[in-house]
CSV table of C-alpha atoms in Angstrom, one decimal:
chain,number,residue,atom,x,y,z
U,179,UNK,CA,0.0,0.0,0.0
U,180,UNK,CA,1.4,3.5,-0.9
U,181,UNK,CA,2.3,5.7,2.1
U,182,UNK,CA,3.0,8.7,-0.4
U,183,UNK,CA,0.8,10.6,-3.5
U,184,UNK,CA,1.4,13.5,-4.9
U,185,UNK,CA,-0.8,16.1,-5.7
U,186,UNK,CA,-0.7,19.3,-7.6
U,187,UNK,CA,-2.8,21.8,-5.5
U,188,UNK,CA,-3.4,25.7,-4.5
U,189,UNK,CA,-1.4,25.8,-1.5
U,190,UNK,CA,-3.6,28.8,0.0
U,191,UNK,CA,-6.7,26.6,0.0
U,192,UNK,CA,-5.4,22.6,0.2
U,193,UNK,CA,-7.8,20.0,-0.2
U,194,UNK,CA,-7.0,18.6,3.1
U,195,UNK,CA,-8.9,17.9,6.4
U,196,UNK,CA,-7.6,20.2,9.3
U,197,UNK,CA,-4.8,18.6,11.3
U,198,UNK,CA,-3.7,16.1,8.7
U,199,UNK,CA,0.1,16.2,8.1
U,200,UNK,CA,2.7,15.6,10.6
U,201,UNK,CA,5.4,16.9,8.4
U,202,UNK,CA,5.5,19.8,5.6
U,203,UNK,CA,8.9,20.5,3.7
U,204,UNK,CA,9.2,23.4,1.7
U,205,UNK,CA,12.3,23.5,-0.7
U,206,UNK,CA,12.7,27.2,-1.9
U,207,UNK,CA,8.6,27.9,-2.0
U,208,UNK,CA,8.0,30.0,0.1
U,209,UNK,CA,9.9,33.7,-1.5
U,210,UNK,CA,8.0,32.3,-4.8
U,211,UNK,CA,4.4,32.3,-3.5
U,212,UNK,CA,2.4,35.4,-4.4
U,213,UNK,CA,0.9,35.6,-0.3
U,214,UNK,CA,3.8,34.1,1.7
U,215,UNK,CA,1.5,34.4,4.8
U,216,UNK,CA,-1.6,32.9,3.9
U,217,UNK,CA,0.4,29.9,3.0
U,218,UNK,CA,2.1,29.6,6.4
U,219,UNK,CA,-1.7,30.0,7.7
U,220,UNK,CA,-2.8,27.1,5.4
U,221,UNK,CA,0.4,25.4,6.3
U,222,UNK,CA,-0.6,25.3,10.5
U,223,UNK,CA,-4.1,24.8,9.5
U,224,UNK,CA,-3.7,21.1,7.7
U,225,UNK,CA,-0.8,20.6,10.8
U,226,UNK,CA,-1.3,18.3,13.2
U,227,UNK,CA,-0.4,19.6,17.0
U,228,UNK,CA,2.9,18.6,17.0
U,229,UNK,CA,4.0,18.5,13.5
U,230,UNK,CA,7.1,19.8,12.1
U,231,UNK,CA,7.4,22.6,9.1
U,232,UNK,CA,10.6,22.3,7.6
U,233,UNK,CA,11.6,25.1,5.2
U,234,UNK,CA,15.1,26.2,3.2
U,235,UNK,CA,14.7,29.2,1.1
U,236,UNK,CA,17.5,31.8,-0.4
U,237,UNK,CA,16.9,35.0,1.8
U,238,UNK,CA,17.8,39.1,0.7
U,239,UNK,CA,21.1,39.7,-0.6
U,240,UNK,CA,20.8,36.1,-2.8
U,241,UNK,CA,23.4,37.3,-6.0
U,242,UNK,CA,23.6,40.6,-4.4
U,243,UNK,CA,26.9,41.2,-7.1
U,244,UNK,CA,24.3,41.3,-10.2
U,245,UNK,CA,21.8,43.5,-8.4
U,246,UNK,CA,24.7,45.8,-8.2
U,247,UNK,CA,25.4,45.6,-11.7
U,248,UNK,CA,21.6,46.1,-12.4
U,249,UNK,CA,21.8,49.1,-10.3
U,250,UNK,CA,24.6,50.5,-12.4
U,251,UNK,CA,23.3,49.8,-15.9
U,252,UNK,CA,19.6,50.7,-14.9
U,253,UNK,CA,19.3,53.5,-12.3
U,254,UNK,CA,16.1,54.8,-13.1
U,255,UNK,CA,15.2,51.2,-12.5
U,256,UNK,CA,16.5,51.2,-9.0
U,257,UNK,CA,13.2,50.6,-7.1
U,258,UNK,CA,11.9,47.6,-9.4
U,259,UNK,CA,15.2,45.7,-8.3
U,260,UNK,CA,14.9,46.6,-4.6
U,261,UNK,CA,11.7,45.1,-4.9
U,262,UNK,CA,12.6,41.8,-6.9
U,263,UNK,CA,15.6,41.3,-4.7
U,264,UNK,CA,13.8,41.8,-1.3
U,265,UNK,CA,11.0,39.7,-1.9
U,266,UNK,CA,12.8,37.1,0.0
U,267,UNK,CA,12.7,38.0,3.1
U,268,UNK,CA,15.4,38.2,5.9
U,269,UNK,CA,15.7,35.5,8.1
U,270,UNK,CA,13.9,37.5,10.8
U,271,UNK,CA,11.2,38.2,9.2
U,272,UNK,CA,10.8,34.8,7.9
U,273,UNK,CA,10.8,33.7,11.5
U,274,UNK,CA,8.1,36.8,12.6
U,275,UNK,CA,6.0,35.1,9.6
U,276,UNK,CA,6.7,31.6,10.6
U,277,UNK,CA,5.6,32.6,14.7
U,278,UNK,CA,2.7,34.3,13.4
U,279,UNK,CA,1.0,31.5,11.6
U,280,UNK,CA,1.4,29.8,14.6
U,281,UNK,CA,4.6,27.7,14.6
U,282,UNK,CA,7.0,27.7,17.3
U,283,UNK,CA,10.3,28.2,15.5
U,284,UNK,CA,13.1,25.2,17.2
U,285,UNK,CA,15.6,25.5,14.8
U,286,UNK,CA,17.6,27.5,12.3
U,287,UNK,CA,20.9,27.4,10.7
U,288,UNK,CA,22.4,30.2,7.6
U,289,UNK,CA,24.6,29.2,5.4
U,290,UNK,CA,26.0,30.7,2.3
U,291,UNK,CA,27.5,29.3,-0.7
U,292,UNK,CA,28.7,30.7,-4.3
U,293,UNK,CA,27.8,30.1,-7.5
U,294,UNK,CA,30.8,30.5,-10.1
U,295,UNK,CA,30.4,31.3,-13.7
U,296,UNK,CA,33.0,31.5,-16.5
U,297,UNK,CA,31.8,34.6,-17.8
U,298,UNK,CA,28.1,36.5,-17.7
U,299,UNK,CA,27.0,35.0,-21.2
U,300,UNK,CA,27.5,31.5,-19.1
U,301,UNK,CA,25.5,33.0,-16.8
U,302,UNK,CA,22.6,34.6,-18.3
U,303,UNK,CA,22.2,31.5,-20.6
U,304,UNK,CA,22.7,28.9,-17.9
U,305,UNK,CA,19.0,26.8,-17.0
U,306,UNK,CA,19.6,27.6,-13.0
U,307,UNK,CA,19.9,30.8,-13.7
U,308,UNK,CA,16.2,30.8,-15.5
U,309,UNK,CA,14.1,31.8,-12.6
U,310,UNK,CA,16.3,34.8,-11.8
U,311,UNK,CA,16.5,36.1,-15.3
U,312,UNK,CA,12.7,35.8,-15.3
U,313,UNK,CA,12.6,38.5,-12.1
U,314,UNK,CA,15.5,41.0,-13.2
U,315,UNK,CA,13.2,41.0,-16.7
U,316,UNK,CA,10.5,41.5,-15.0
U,317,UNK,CA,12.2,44.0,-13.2
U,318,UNK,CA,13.4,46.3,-15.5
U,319,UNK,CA,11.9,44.9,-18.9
U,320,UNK,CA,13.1,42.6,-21.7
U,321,UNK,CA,15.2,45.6,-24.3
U,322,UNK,CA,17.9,44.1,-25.9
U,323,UNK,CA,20.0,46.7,-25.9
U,324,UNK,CA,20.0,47.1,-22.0
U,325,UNK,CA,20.3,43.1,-21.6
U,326,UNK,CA,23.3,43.8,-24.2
U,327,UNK,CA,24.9,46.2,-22.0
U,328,UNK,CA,24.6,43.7,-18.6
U,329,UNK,CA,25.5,41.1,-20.5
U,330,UNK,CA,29.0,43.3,-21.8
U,331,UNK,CA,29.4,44.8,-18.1
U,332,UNK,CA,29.2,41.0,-16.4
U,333,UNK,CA,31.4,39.4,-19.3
U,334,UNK,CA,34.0,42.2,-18.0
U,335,UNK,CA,34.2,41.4,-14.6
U,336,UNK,CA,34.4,37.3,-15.5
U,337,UNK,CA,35.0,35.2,-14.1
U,338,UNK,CA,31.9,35.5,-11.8
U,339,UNK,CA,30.9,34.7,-8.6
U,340,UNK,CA,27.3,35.0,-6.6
U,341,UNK,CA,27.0,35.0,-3.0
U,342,UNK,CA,23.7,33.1,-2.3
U,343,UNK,CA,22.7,32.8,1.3
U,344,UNK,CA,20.5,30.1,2.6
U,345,UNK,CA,18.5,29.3,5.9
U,346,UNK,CA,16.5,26.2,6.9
U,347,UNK,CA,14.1,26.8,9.7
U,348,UNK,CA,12.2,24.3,11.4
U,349,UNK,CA,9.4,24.7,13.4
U,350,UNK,CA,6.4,22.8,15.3
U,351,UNK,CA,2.8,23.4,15.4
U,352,UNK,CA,1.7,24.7,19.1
């Protein structure tokens, strides 16, 4: 008999009974959902007392070296990229969130790690790097001529490399 199924839902309203799951992993979710906080709520509501949330997400200042060449190349841009790069979340308000919903937060641990790229066409063309292209476009639009120009200006600071800090946080249903 299976003790796992998958199933594609809308994590702001599962189709779950109350108090159902003793576990819920998230593997860099959360900073992607459109509400953050209503899924947390959703989250402790399908929770059993007792159960365990166990999260890892990339937090502010995640390739904090091209947000700095976005800066440069598109000024008048400045508070679309705040925007897309602070969507994440700091650790400590991750936590606030986390408490709110109504977990107890047990256990946390940051790390940081670096992504190295041969040159910014390597970059900007790598699959990985996908989801992050999507953002900055939506940041500060799709011209070719100004992806031309990042492009040039990451090419001439090759090779590259992205700091990318992480946290996991656990936590338990009260």
């Amino acid at each position: 008999m299976p003790t796992v199924s998958l199933q594609a839902v809308d994590v702001v309203s599962m189709p779950f009974e109350d108090s159902s799951f003793d576990l819920i992993p998230s593997n860099l979710g959360i900073n992607n959902f459109d509400d953050p906080p209503a899924v947390m709520r959703e989250c402790v509501r399908v929770a059993r007392r007792g159960a365990r949330i166990a999260l890892t997400t990339n937090v502010s200042g995640h390739m904090r070296e091209m947000y700095d060449v976005l800066r440069e190349i598109a000024p008048d841009q400045r508070f679309a990229i705040d925007k897309q790069e602070n969507h994440r979340g700091t650790v400590e308000s991750l936590n606030a969130m986390i408490r709110r919903a109504g977990f107890e937060v047990t256990r946390q641990v940051q790390r940081e790690f670096t992504l190295a790229f041969v040159d910014g066409s390597a970059m900007l063309r790598h699959s990985l790097e996908k989801w992050f292209v999507d953002g900055w476009r939506t940041a500060i639009g799709s011209d070719r001529k100004l992806w031309s120009e990042i492009e040039r200006k990451l090419n001439e600071r090759s090779p590259l490399r992205f700091t990318v800090p992480m946290v996991y946080i656990e936590g338990v249903r009260r």
